[in-house]
Coordinates of C-alpha atoms in Angstrom, one line a residue:
M908 CA -67.4 -2.1 -17.9
D909 CA -71.2 -2.5 -18.4
S910 CA -72.8 -0.5 -21.0
S911 CA -74.9 1.1 -18.3
S912 CA -72.2 1.5 -15.7
G913 CA -72.0 5.3 -16.3
E914 CA -75.8 5.8 -15.7
E915 CA -77.4 6.8 -12.5
S916 CA -79.6 4.1 -11.0
D917 CA -83.2 5.3 -11.4
L918 CA -85.0 2.1 -10.7
S919 CA -86.3 0.8 -7.4
E920 CA -85.9 -2.9 -6.4
S921 CA -89.6 -3.5 -7.2
E922 CA -89.2 -2.2 -10.8
I923 CA -86.2 -4.4 -11.7
N924 CA -88.4 -7.4 -12.8
E925 CA -90.5 -5.1 -14.9
Y926 CA -87.6 -3.4 -16.6
K927 CA -85.8 -6.6 -17.5
E928 CA -88.4 -7.3 -20.2
K929 CA -87.0 -4.4 -22.4
P930 CA -83.4 -5.6 -22.5
Y931 CA -84.7 -9.2 -23.0
E932 CA -86.6 -8.2 -26.1
E933 CA -83.5 -6.2 -27.3
I934 CA -81.4 -9.4 -27.0
R935 CA -83.9 -11.5 -28.9
S936 CA -84.1 -8.8 -31.6
G937 CA -80.3 -9.0 -32.1
K938 CA -79.4 -5.6 -30.7
Y939 CA -77.1 -7.3 -28.2
K940 CA -75.1 -10.3 -29.4
V941 CA -74.7 -13.2 -27.0
K942 CA -73.5 -16.0 -29.3
A943 CA -70.2 -15.2 -31.1
L944 CA -69.2 -16.4 -34.6
N945 CA -66.9 -19.1 -33.1
G946 CA -69.8 -20.6 -31.2
S947 CA -68.7 -19.3 -27.8
L948 CA -71.0 -17.2 -25.5
R949 CA -70.3 -13.8 -24.1
C950 CA -72.0 -11.2 -21.8
P951 CA -73.1 -8.2 -24.0
F952 CA -73.3 -6.0 -20.8
C953 CA -69.7 -6.6 -19.7
A954 CA -67.9 -5.8 -22.9
G955 CA -64.8 -4.4 -21.2
K956 CA -64.0 -7.5 -19.1
K957 CA -60.8 -9.5 -19.8
K958 CA -62.9 -12.7 -19.9
Q959 CA -65.1 -12.6 -23.1
D960 CA -65.8 -16.3 -23.8
Y961 CA -68.0 -18.3 -21.5
K962 CA -69.5 -21.7 -21.4
Y963 CA -73.3 -21.9 -21.2
K964 CA -73.3 -22.8 -17.5
D965 CA -70.6 -20.2 -16.5
L966 CA -72.5 -17.4 -18.4
L967 CA -75.8 -18.4 -16.7
Q968 CA -74.1 -18.4 -13.3
H969 CA -72.5 -14.9 -14.1
A970 CA -75.8 -13.4 -15.2
S971 CA -77.8 -14.9 -12.3
G972 CA -75.1 -13.8 -9.7
V973 CA -75.0 -10.2 -10.9
G974 CA -78.7 -10.0 -11.3
K975 CA -79.6 -11.2 -7.8
G976 CA -76.7 -10.5 -5.5
S977 CA -74.2 -7.8 -6.8
A978 CA -74.5 -4.9 -4.3
N979 CA -72.1 -2.7 -6.3
R980 CA -74.2 -2.8 -9.4
S981 CA -77.0 -0.4 -10.3
A982 CA -80.6 -1.5 -10.6
K983 CA -80.4 -1.2 -14.4
Q984 CA -77.3 -3.4 -14.6
R985 CA -79.0 -6.0 -12.5
A986 CA -82.1 -5.9 -14.6
N987 CA -80.0 -6.3 -17.8
H988 CA -78.3 -9.4 -16.4
L989 CA -81.6 -10.9 -15.3
A990 CA -82.8 -10.4 -18.9
L991 CA -79.7 -12.2 -20.1
A992 CA -80.3 -15.1 -17.7
K993 CA -83.9 -15.3 -18.9
Y994 CA -82.7 -15.4 -22.5
L995 CA -80.2 -18.2 -21.7
E996 CA -82.9 -20.3 -19.9
I997 CA -85.6 -19.9 -22.6
D998 CA -84.0 -19.1 -26.0
L999 CA -80.6 -20.9 -25.6
A1000 CA -81.8 -24.0 -23.7
S1001 CA -80.4 -26.1 -26.5
E1002 CA -76.9 -24.8 -25.7
A1003 CA -77.3 -26.3 -22.2
D1004 CA -78.1 -29.7 -23.6
E1005 CA -75.1 -29.6 -26.0
T1006 CA -72.7 -28.5 -23.3
S1007 CA -73.9 -30.9 -20.6
R1008 CA -74.5 -34.0 -22.8
P1009 CA -70.8 -35.2 -22.8
T1010 CA -70.5 -35.0 -19.0
V1011 CA -73.7 -37.1 -18.2
P1012 CA -72.6 -40.6 -17.2
Q1013 CA -74.5 -43.4 -19.0
V1014 CA -76.1 -46.1 -16.8
V1015 CA -75.2 -48.8 -19.3
D1016 CA -71.5 -48.1 -18.9
Q1017 CA -71.6 -48.7 -15.1
T1018 CA -70.0 -51.9 -14.0
P1019 CA -71.4 -54.0 -11.2
E1020 CA -68.5 -52.9 -9.0
Q1021 CA -69.7 -49.3 -9.5
T1022 CA -73.2 -50.1 -8.3
E1023 CA -72.2 -52.3 -5.5
L1024 CA -72.7 -50.8 -2.0
Y1025 CA -69.5 -50.3 0.1
V1026 CA -69.1 -49.0 3.6
W1027 CA -67.6 -45.5 3.3
P1028 CA -65.1 -44.5 4.6
W1029 CA -63.4 -47.6 3.3
M1030 CA -63.1 -50.4 6.0
G1031 CA -61.8 -53.9 6.1
I1032 CA -63.1 -56.7 8.4
I1033 CA -60.8 -59.3 10.1
M1034 CA -62.5 -62.5 11.5
N1035 CA -61.3 -65.5 13.6
I1036 CA -58.6 -63.9 15.6
V1037 CA -57.6 -66.7 18.0
A1038 CA -55.5 -65.7 21.1
E1039 CA -53.3 -67.9 23.2
S1040 CA -51.7 -67.2 26.5
K1041 CA -48.4 -66.4 25.0
N1042 CA -49.6 -63.9 22.4
I1043 CA -52.8 -62.5 24.0
D1044 CA -51.1 -59.2 24.8
T1045 CA -49.7 -58.8 21.3
L1046 CA -53.1 -59.5 19.7
H1047 CA -54.8 -57.0 21.9
D1048 CA -52.4 -54.2 20.9
K1049 CA -53.7 -52.0 18.0
G1050 CA -50.2 -51.2 16.9
Y1051 CA -49.6 -54.9 16.2
W1052 CA -52.3 -54.9 13.5
L1053 CA -51.3 -51.5 12.1
K1054 CA -47.8 -52.8 11.7
R1055 CA -48.9 -56.2 10.2
F1056 CA -51.0 -54.5 7.5
A1057 CA -48.7 -51.5 7.1
K1058 CA -48.3 -52.0 3.4
Y1059 CA -52.1 -51.2 2.9
K1060 CA -51.6 -47.9 4.9
P1061 CA -54.5 -48.3 7.4
I1062 CA -55.2 -45.3 9.6
N1063 CA -56.9 -47.1 12.5
V1064 CA -57.8 -50.6 13.8
Q1065 CA -60.8 -51.3 16.1
C1066 CA -60.7 -54.7 17.9
F1067 CA -63.7 -56.6 19.5
W1068 CA -62.9 -59.5 21.9
N1069 CA -64.8 -62.4 23.4
E1070 CA -63.1 -63.0 26.7
V1071 CA -64.8 -66.3 27.2
D1072 CA -63.2 -68.3 24.3
L1073 CA -60.4 -65.7 23.7
T1074 CA -61.5 -65.0 20.1
G1075 CA -61.8 -61.7 18.4
Q1076 CA -62.8 -59.6 15.4
A1077 CA -61.3 -56.4 14.1
I1078 CA -62.2 -53.5 11.7
V1079 CA -59.3 -51.9 9.7
V1080 CA -60.1 -48.3 8.7
F1081 CA -58.5 -46.8 5.5
N1082 CA -58.4 -43.3 4.1
S1083 CA -61.7 -42.1 2.6
D1084 CA -60.1 -41.1 -0.7
W1085 CA -59.4 -43.2 -3.8
N1086 CA -56.0 -44.3 -2.5
G1087 CA -57.8 -45.7 0.5
F1088 CA -60.1 -47.6 -1.8
V1089 CA -57.2 -49.1 -3.7
N1090 CA -55.5 -50.1 -0.4
A1091 CA -58.7 -51.7 0.9
T1092 CA -59.1 -53.7 -2.4
Q1093 CA -55.5 -54.9 -2.2
F1094 CA -56.2 -55.9 1.4
E1095 CA -59.2 -58.0 0.3
K1096 CA -57.3 -59.5 -2.7
A1097 CA -54.5 -60.6 -0.4
F1098 CA -56.9 -62.7 1.7
E1099 CA -58.5 -64.1 -1.5
S1100 CA -55.1 -65.3 -2.7
E1101 CA -54.7 -67.2 0.5
R1102 CA -58.3 -68.6 0.2
H1103 CA -59.2 -66.7 3.4
S1104 CA -61.8 -64.3 1.9
K1105 CA -65.4 -63.8 2.9
K1106 CA -66.5 -66.6 0.6
H1107 CA -64.2 -69.1 2.3
W1108 CA -65.2 -67.7 5.7
N1109 CA -68.9 -68.4 5.0
G1110 CA -68.1 -71.9 3.7
R1111 CA -65.9 -73.1 6.6
Q1112 CA -67.8 -72.0 9.7
T1113 CA -67.1 -75.4 11.3
Q1114 CA -63.5 -75.9 10.2
L1115 CA -61.9 -72.5 10.7
G1116 CA -58.6 -73.4 12.3
S1117 CA -56.4 -70.6 13.6
N1118 CA -56.2 -68.6 10.3
I1119 CA -57.7 -65.1 10.1
Y1120 CA -60.1 -64.1 7.3
G1121 CA -60.5 -60.7 5.9
W1122 CA -62.5 -58.7 3.2
C1123 CA -63.9 -55.2 2.5
A1124 CA -67.0 -54.1 4.4
R1125 CA -70.1 -54.1 2.2
A1126 CA -73.9 -53.7 2.7
D1127 CA -74.5 -57.1 4.3
D1128 CA -71.7 -56.4 6.9
Y1129 CA -73.2 -52.9 7.5
Q1130 CA -76.6 -54.5 8.2
S1131 CA -75.4 -57.4 10.2
D1132 CA -75.9 -57.9 14.0
G1133 CA -73.2 -57.8 16.5
P1134 CA -70.4 -55.3 17.3
I1135 CA -69.1 -55.3 13.7
G1136 CA -72.5 -54.1 12.3
D1137 CA -73.0 -51.6 15.2
Y1138 CA -69.6 -50.0 14.6
L1139 CA -70.0 -49.8 10.8
R1140 CA -73.4 -48.1 11.2
K1141 CA -72.0 -45.7 13.8
V1142 CA -69.0 -44.4 11.9
G1143 CA -69.8 -45.1 8.2
K1144 CA -72.5 -45.1 5.6
L1145 CA -73.3 -47.1 2.4
Q1146 CA -72.2 -45.6 -0.9
T1147 CA -71.7 -46.9 -4.4
I1148 CA -68.5 -46.0 -6.3
S1149 CA -70.5 -44.1 -8.9
G1150 CA -72.4 -42.2 -6.2
I1151 CA -69.1 -41.1 -4.6
V1152 CA -67.8 -40.0 -8.0
Q1153 CA -71.0 -38.1 -8.8
E1154 CA -71.0 -36.4 -5.3
A1155 CA -67.3 -35.4 -5.8
A1156 CA -68.2 -34.0 -9.2
Q1157 CA -71.1 -32.0 -7.8
D1158 CA -68.9 -30.6 -5.1
R1159 CA -66.2 -29.7 -7.6
N1160 CA -68.8 -28.0 -9.9
S1161 CA -70.2 -26.1 -6.9
V1162 CA -66.7 -24.9 -5.9
V1163 CA -66.0 -23.9 -9.6
A1164 CA -69.3 -22.0 -9.8
N1165 CA -68.6 -20.1 -6.6
L1166 CA -65.0 -19.3 -7.7
T1167 CA -66.3 -18.1 -11.1
T1168 CA -68.8 -15.8 -9.4
K1169 CA -66.1 -14.5 -7.0
I1170 CA -63.7 -13.9 -10.0
D1171 CA -66.5 -11.9 -11.8
L1172 CA -67.1 -9.8 -8.8
T1173 CA -63.3 -9.3 -8.3
N1174 CA -63.0 -8.2 -11.9
E1175 CA -65.8 -5.8 -11.6
N1176 CA -64.2 -4.2 -8.5
L1177 CA -60.8 -4.0 -10.3
D1178 CA -62.5 -2.3 -13.2
E1179 CA -64.1 0.3 -10.9
L1180 CA -60.8 0.8 -9.1
Q1181 CA -59.0 1.3 -12.4
Y1182 CA -61.6 3.8 -13.5
K1183 CA -61.1 5.8 -10.2
Y1184 CA -57.3 5.6 -10.6
N1185 CA -57.5 6.9 -14.2
E1186 CA -59.8 9.7 -13.1
T1187 CA -57.5 10.7 -10.2
T1188 CA -54.4 10.5 -12.5
M1189 CA -56.1 12.8 -15.1
S1190 CA -57.1 15.3 -12.4
L1191 CA -53.5 15.4 -11.1
S1192 CA -52.2 15.9 -14.6
R1193 CA -54.5 18.8 -15.2
M1194 CA -53.4 20.4 -11.9
L1195 CA -49.7 20.0 -12.8
E1196 CA -50.4 21.5 -16.2
E1197 CA -52.2 24.5 -14.6
K1198 CA -49.3 25.0 -12.2
D1199 CA -46.8 25.0 -15.1
R1200 CA -49.0 27.4 -17.0
L1201 CA -49.2 29.8 -14.1
H1202 CA -45.4 29.6 -13.5
L1203 CA -44.7 30.5 -17.2
A1204 CA -47.1 33.3 -17.0
F1205 CA -45.5 34.6 -13.8
I1206 CA -42.0 34.5 -15.5
E1207 CA -43.3 36.4 -18.5
E1208 CA -44.9 39.1 -16.4
T1209 CA -41.7 39.4 -14.3
R1210 CA -39.7 40.0 -17.5
K1211 CA -42.2 42.5 -18.7
M1212 CA -42.0 44.5 -15.4
Q1213 CA -38.2 44.4 -15.6
R1214 CA -38.2 45.7 -19.1
L1215 CA -40.5 48.6 -18.2
A1216 CA -38.3 49.5 -15.2
R1217 CA -35.2 49.7 -17.5
D1218 CA -37.1 51.9 -20.0
N1219 CA -38.1 54.3 -17.2
V1220 CA -34.5 54.7 -15.9
R1221 CA -33.2 55.2 -19.4
R1222 CA -35.8 57.9 -20.1
I1223 CA -34.9 59.7 -16.8
L1224 CA -31.2 59.6 -17.5
E1225 CA -31.7 61.0 -21.1
E1226 CA -33.9 63.9 -19.8
Q1227 CA -31.3 64.6 -17.1
E1228 CA -28.5 64.7 -19.7
K1229 CA -30.5 67.0 -21.9
L1230 CA -31.1 69.5 -19.1
N1231 CA -27.4 69.5 -18.2
H1232 CA -26.5 70.2 -21.8
E1233 CA -28.9 73.1 -22.0
L1234 CA -27.6 74.6 -18.7
E1235 CA -24.0 74.4 -19.9
T1236 CA -24.9 76.1 -23.1
K1237 CA -26.7 79.0 -21.4
K1238 CA -23.9 79.4 -18.9
R1239 CA -21.3 79.8 -21.7
K1240 CA -23.5 82.5 -23.3
I1241 CA -23.8 84.4 -20.1
D1242 CA -20.0 84.2 -19.5
N1243 CA -19.4 85.7 -23.0
W1244 CA -21.9 88.5 -22.4
T1245 CA -20.1 89.3 -19.1
R1246 CA -16.7 89.6 -20.8
E1247 CA -18.1 91.9 -23.4
L1248 CA -19.7 94.1 -20.8
N1249 CA -16.5 94.4 -19.0
K1250 CA -14.8 95.7 -22.1
R1251 CA -17.4 98.3 -22.6
E1252 CA -17.0 99.9 -19.2
T1253 CA -14.8 102.7 -20.7
L1254 CA -17.5 103.9 -23.1
T1255 CA -19.6 106.9 -22.7
E1256 CA -22.2 107.4 -20.0
R1257 CA -24.9 106.5 -22.4
E1258 CA -23.1 103.4 -23.1
R1259 CA -22.5 103.0 -19.4
Q1260 CA -26.2 103.3 -18.8
K1261 CA -26.8 100.7 -21.4
L1262 CA -24.1 98.7 -19.8
D1263 CA -25.8 99.0 -16.4
E1264 CA -29.0 97.9 -18.0
E1265 CA -27.2 95.0 -19.5
K1266 CA -25.7 94.1 -16.1
K1267 CA -29.1 94.3 -14.6
K1268 CA -30.3 91.9 -17.2
N1269 CA -27.2 89.8 -16.6
N1270 CA -27.9 89.6 -12.9
E1271 CA -31.5 88.5 -13.6
R1272 CA -30.1 85.9 -15.9
N1273 CA -27.7 84.8 -13.2
N1274 CA -30.6 84.5 -10.8
S1275 CA -32.4 82.4 -13.4
L1276 CA -29.2 80.2 -13.7
Q1277 CA -29.1 79.8 -9.9
L1278 CA -32.8 78.8 -10.0
A1279 CA -31.9 76.4 -12.8
S1280 CA -29.1 74.9 -10.7
M1281 CA -31.5 74.5 -7.8
E1282 CA -33.9 72.8 -10.2
Q1283 CA -31.1 70.5 -11.2
K1284 CA -30.4 69.7 -7.6
K1285 CA -34.0 68.9 -7.1
A1286 CA -33.9 66.7 -10.2
D1287 CA -30.9 64.8 -8.7
E1288 CA -32.8 64.4 -5.4
N1289 CA -35.8 63.1 -7.5
V1290 CA -33.5 60.6 -9.1
L1291 CA -32.3 59.3 -5.7
R1292 CA -35.9 59.3 -4.5
L1293 CA -36.8 57.3 -7.6
V1294 CA -34.1 54.8 -6.8
E1295 CA -35.5 54.5 -3.3
E1296 CA -39.0 53.9 -4.7
Q1297 CA -37.6 51.3 -7.1
K1298 CA -36.0 49.6 -4.1
R1299 CA -39.2 49.7 -2.1
E1300 CA -41.2 48.4 -5.1
K1301 CA -38.7 45.6 -5.5
E1302 CA -39.2 44.6 -1.8
E1303 CA -42.9 44.8 -2.2
A1304 CA -42.6 42.6 -5.4
L1305 CA -40.6 40.0 -3.4
K1306 CA -43.3 40.1 -0.7
K1307 CA -46.0 39.6 -3.4
I1308 CA -44.0 36.7 -4.8
L1309 CA -44.0 35.0 -1.4
L1310 CA -47.7 35.8 -1.0
L1311 CA -48.4 34.3 -4.5
E1312 CA -46.5 31.1 -3.6
K1313 CA -48.5 30.8 -0.4
Q1314 CA -51.7 31.5 -2.2
L1315 CA -50.7 28.9 -4.9
D1316 CA -50.3 26.3 -2.1
I1317 CA -53.7 27.3 -0.8
K1318 CA -55.2 27.0 -4.3
Q1319 CA -53.7 23.5 -4.7
K1320 CA -55.0 22.5 -1.3
L1321 CA -58.5 23.8 -2.3
E1322 CA -58.3 21.9 -5.6
M1323 CA -57.4 18.7 -3.8
E1324 CA -60.2 19.3 -1.3
I1325 CA -62.6 19.9 -4.2
E1326 CA -61.5 16.7 -5.9
D1327 CA -61.9 14.8 -2.6
L1328 CA -65.4 16.1 -2.1
K1329 CA -66.3 15.2 -5.7
G1330 CA -65.0 11.6 -5.1
K1331 CA -67.0 11.4 -1.8
L1332 CA -70.1 12.6 -3.7
Q1333 CA -69.7 9.9 -6.2
V1334 CA -69.4 7.3 -3.4
M1335 CA -72.5 8.7 -1.7
K1336 CA -74.4 8.5 -5.0
H1337 CA -73.6 4.8 -5.3
L1338 CA -74.7 4.2 -1.6
G1339 CA -78.3 4.6 -2.5
Q1340 CA -80.8 7.3 -3.7
D1341 CA -83.7 6.4 -1.4
D1342 CA -81.9 6.9 1.9
A1343 CA -82.9 10.3 3.4
A1344 CA -79.8 10.5 5.5
V1345 CA -77.6 9.9 2.4
Q1346 CA -79.5 12.6 0.5
K1347 CA -79.0 15.1 3.3
K1348 CA -75.3 14.3 3.6
M1349 CA -75.0 14.7 -0.2
E1350 CA -76.7 18.1 0.0
E1351 CA -74.3 19.2 2.7
M1352 CA -71.4 18.0 0.7
N1353 CA -72.7 19.8 -2.4
N1354 CA -72.9 23.1 -0.4
E1355 CA -69.4 22.6 1.0
L1356 CA -68.1 21.8 -2.5
Q1357 CA -69.7 25.0 -3.9
E1358 CA -68.1 27.1 -1.1
K1359 CA -64.7 25.6 -1.9
I1360 CA -65.2 26.4 -5.6
D1361 CA -66.2 30.0 -4.7
D1362 CA -63.1 30.3 -2.5
L1363 CA -60.9 29.0 -5.3
Q1364 CA -62.3 31.5 -7.8
D1365 CA -61.8 34.4 -5.3
L1366 CA -58.2 33.3 -4.7
E1367 CA -57.6 33.1 -8.4
S1368 CA -58.9 36.6 -8.9
T1369 CA -56.6 37.9 -6.1
N1370 CA -53.6 36.0 -7.6
K1371 CA -54.1 37.5 -11.0
A1372 CA -54.2 41.1 -9.6
L1373 CA -51.1 40.5 -7.5
I1374 CA -49.2 38.8 -10.3
Y1375 CA -50.0 41.7 -12.7
K1376 CA -48.7 44.3 -10.2
E1377 CA -45.7 42.3 -9.3
R1378 CA -44.8 41.8 -13.0
Q1379 CA -45.3 45.5 -13.8
S1380 CA -42.9 46.7 -11.0
N1381 CA -40.3 43.9 -11.7
D1382 CA -40.2 44.8 -15.5
E1383 CA -39.6 48.4 -14.6
L1384 CA -36.7 47.5 -12.4
Q1385 CA -35.1 45.2 -15.0
E1386 CA -35.5 47.8 -17.8
A1387 CA -33.8 50.4 -15.6
R1388 CA -30.9 48.0 -15.0
K1389 CA -30.6 47.2 -18.7
V1390 CA -30.4 51.0 -19.6
L1391 CA -27.8 51.5 -16.9
I1392 CA -25.7 48.6 -18.3
Q1393 CA -25.9 50.1 -21.8
G1394 CA -25.1 53.7 -20.9
L1395 CA -22.7 53.3 -17.9
P1396 CA -19.5 52.7 -19.9
E1397 CA -19.6 56.3 -21.2
L1398 CA -19.5 57.6 -17.6
L1399 CA -16.9 55.3 -16.2
G1400 CA -13.3 56.2 -15.5
N1401 CA -10.2 54.0 -15.4
R1402 CA -10.5 53.2 -11.7
T1403 CA -14.1 53.1 -10.2
N1404 CA -15.8 51.2 -7.4
I1405 CA -19.0 50.8 -9.5
G1406 CA -18.8 49.4 -13.0
L1407 CA -19.6 46.6 -15.4
K1408 CA -18.3 43.0 -15.0
R1409 CA -18.5 40.5 -17.8
M1410 CA -20.0 37.4 -16.1
G1411 CA -18.6 34.1 -17.4
E1412 CA -15.5 35.6 -19.0
L1413 CA -12.2 34.0 -18.1
D1414 CA -9.5 36.0 -16.4
P1415 CA -6.5 35.9 -18.8
K1416 CA -4.1 36.8 -16.0
A1417 CA -4.3 33.3 -14.5
F1418 CA -3.4 31.8 -17.9
H1419 CA -0.6 34.2 -18.5
D1420 CA 1.0 33.7 -15.1
T1421 CA 0.9 29.9 -15.4
C1422 CA 2.2 29.8 -19.0
K1423 CA 5.1 32.2 -18.0
S1424 CA 6.3 29.7 -15.4
R1425 CA 6.1 26.8 -17.9
F1426 CA 7.2 28.2 -21.3
P1427 CA 9.8 30.7 -22.7
S1428 CA 8.8 34.3 -22.7
D1429 CA 8.3 34.5 -26.5
E1430 CA 6.0 31.3 -26.5
A1431 CA 4.2 31.9 -23.2
E1432 CA 1.9 34.7 -24.6
I1433 CA 0.8 32.5 -27.5
Q1434 CA 0.1 29.5 -25.3
A1435 CA -1.8 31.6 -22.8
T1436 CA -4.0 33.2 -25.4
T1437 CA -4.7 29.8 -27.2
L1438 CA -5.5 28.0 -23.9
C1439 CA -7.7 30.8 -22.7
S1440 CA -9.7 30.9 -26.0
S1441 CA -10.0 27.1 -26.0
W1442 CA -11.5 27.0 -22.5
Q1443 CA -13.8 30.0 -23.3
E1444 CA -15.3 27.9 -26.1
N1445 CA -15.7 25.0 -23.7
L1446 CA -17.7 27.2 -21.4
K1447 CA -20.1 28.1 -24.2
N1448 CA -20.8 24.4 -24.9
P1449 CA -24.3 23.6 -23.6
D1450 CA -23.7 19.9 -23.6
W1451 CA -21.0 20.3 -20.8
H1452 CA -22.8 20.9 -17.5
P1453 CA -20.5 19.9 -14.6
F1454 CA -23.1 20.5 -11.9
K1455 CA -25.1 18.2 -9.7
V1456 CA -28.2 18.7 -7.5
I1457 CA -28.3 18.0 -3.8
V1458 CA -30.9 18.4 -1.2
E1459 CA -30.0 20.8 1.6
G1460 CA -32.5 21.7 4.4
G1461 CA -35.3 20.0 2.4
N1462 CA -34.6 22.2 -0.7
P1463 CA -32.8 21.2 -3.9
K1464 CA -29.5 23.0 -4.5
E1465 CA -27.2 22.9 -7.6
I1466 CA -23.5 22.7 -6.8
L1467 CA -20.3 22.1 -8.9
N1468 CA -19.4 18.5 -9.6
E1469 CA -15.8 18.5 -8.6
E1470 CA -15.4 14.9 -9.9
D1471 CA -16.2 16.0 -13.5
E1472 CA -13.6 14.5 -15.9
K1473 CA -12.7 17.7 -17.7
L1474 CA -12.2 19.7 -14.6
T1475 CA -10.2 16.9 -12.9
N1476 CA -7.9 16.7 -16.0
L1477 CA -7.6 20.5 -16.1
K1478 CA -6.5 20.7 -12.5
L1479 CA -3.9 17.9 -12.9
E1480 CA -2.5 19.3 -16.2
W1481 CA -2.5 23.1 -15.6
G1482 CA -2.7 23.6 -11.9
E1483 CA -4.8 25.3 -9.3
E1484 CA -4.8 28.9 -10.6
I1485 CA -6.3 28.1 -14.1
Y1486 CA -8.7 25.6 -12.5
N1487 CA -10.0 28.3 -10.2
A1488 CA -10.5 30.8 -13.0
V1489 CA -12.5 28.2 -15.1
V1490 CA -14.6 27.2 -12.0
T1491 CA -15.4 30.9 -11.3
A1492 CA -16.5 31.6 -14.9
L1493 CA -18.6 28.4 -14.9
K1494 CA -20.4 29.4 -11.7
E1495 CA -21.0 32.9 -13.1
L1496 CA -22.5 31.5 -16.3
N1497 CA -24.7 29.0 -14.5
E1498 CA -26.0 31.8 -12.3
Y1499 CA -26.5 34.6 -14.8
N1500 CA -27.0 32.9 -18.2
P1501 CA -27.4 29.1 -17.8
S1502 CA -29.5 28.7 -21.0
G1503 CA -27.4 30.9 -23.4
R1504 CA -24.0 30.1 -22.0
Y1505 CA -22.5 33.3 -23.4
V1506 CA -20.8 36.2 -21.6
I1507 CA -23.1 39.0 -20.3
S1508 CA -22.5 42.3 -18.6
E1509 CA -23.7 43.0 -15.0
L1510 CA -23.6 46.0 -12.8
W1511 CA -20.9 45.3 -10.2
N1512 CA -19.6 46.7 -6.9
F1513 CA -15.8 46.1 -7.3
K1514 CA -15.1 47.4 -3.8
E1515 CA -17.3 44.8 -2.1
N1516 CA -17.1 42.2 -4.9
R1517 CA -20.8 41.8 -5.4
K1518 CA -23.7 42.7 -7.7
A1519 CA -24.4 46.5 -7.5
T1520 CA -27.8 47.8 -6.6
L1521 CA -29.7 50.3 -8.6
K1522 CA -29.4 52.8 -5.8
E1523 CA -25.6 52.5 -5.8
V1524 CA -25.4 52.9 -9.6
V1525 CA -27.7 55.9 -9.8
G1526 CA -25.9 57.6 -6.9
Y1527 CA -22.6 57.0 -8.6
V1528 CA -23.9 58.5 -11.9
V1529 CA -25.2 61.6 -10.1
R1530 CA -21.9 62.1 -8.4
N1531 CA -20.0 61.7 -11.7
I1532 CA -22.3 64.3 -13.3
K1533 CA -21.7 66.8 -10.5
T1534 CA -17.9 66.2 -10.6
A1535 CA -17.8 66.7 -14.4
K1536 CA -19.8 69.9 -14.1
R1537 CA -17.5 71.4 -11.5
K1538 CA -14.4 70.6 -13.7
R1539 CA -16.0 72.4 -16.6
T1540 CA -16.8 75.5 -14.5

């Protein structure tokens, strides 16, 4: 693009002619190079164009065209190109002589035929057409003459008849191009070879006979009297061959110059469109990067909230376990004291009084124990209430996630509107600085743009606050779930509805049942164990991902690719039961640990065959603690 294409136009139309003197002097001083080392010329203000080398005439037309008539150029650009045109006309005038000298036709090289005046479009004249009664209709027919001279390719024939003596004349019209000239010349030479040319016609005016005479129409025919001269003056004009050639060359040069100017303007428009395209592409790339950054930050905050939730649950369970241990210890001590007091009932009164005092203290301790049991009950209720609060916080977190997604869409829409307003402002700036209506519109658009930017900043502040709260609560939930997964095996019995399930681990029963039906009993166990271990290793391979993505209801969804080669061969070789076990483990890994592809534990409701909630797990733990406490008492 031009070296000044990024500047705002700060010149009025009246200042362009004054400003062009500065770049003109800079070109003369050598700051801008016009003539390259190879002798070609270039425009120093259009360095980014594909076309770099110009001829003198083409560069002068480019500079003049941009300087005088390019509406999409700034005033400074136009002044720069006017300075270039002035430099070409004054300082590089010798280049014009050198480039134009080979194309100037020399007068001495012109032949008499080139300077001779012909009637153009090319025409031939036929004289001494004599009609008889038997052929008068034929000679009057224009088609007869067109057919007779068809090898010269005439396009029309005009006949002129004298009805008194039945004689006529005719004009044969040829194409106006050079092929027509060649045909007209051959037409004339054919009559010359038969000695029936114009020279013979003029020499035998009294002894013509019935032969026709013909020749090409020239200046004397054009200026003659009679119908022939009238027709020639009406439809043609006198031209020399060199004049026709020069006129055609001028027309061609004019067309070339116009096309060159149009090409330059088209290239300028393409450069501007390319710049706008690159600008839009960069803007969209920045938006996508910002979206990815927010998404990663959201995931990180979510993990943090889950970790905090697991820590809280673990701390609560540890404190509860500690309180239960202390209560059990105190209860055992009180039981021992009670037994000792019962043994001392047979002692003396003094000892009995002491025993009563001890009983009284024992009752007080029992009351304290009951109070402690009530406190334990309250603590259990607090645990359940905590679970309910965790559930409520999780629901609120989900609502916040939906709100965040909605606000992200609003943010993206605001960013697109801001970019659109910026693009419109750039267009308005190029429309003109002196138009009051444009200035007012630009001011309104600037105000609207500032409002959009303020709305976007407010939305980003709200998003950050919501994301922080959502991540905090989610981390707490996940940390609580992790603590339960670590400590739950110590509280589980042999048969429970709530427990841990190893997601992605193959069910060995399916392998054992299939191998028992195919191998002897002593070999079936080894085959089942080997096959199960082999497919468990296949599941860990991250390069094997037998899933495909489909669009369902406008949303992408990942499903199992049942046409996968490994799964197809497994089903054909080992049957439906092992195939189902592998598919189930695959789906569990893809859902719970798609990146690591190793087995992980998950809280599970075996009764309803689904993932267990925190409320179910904590309620189960509390019930287990109460049951164990009753058994000990």
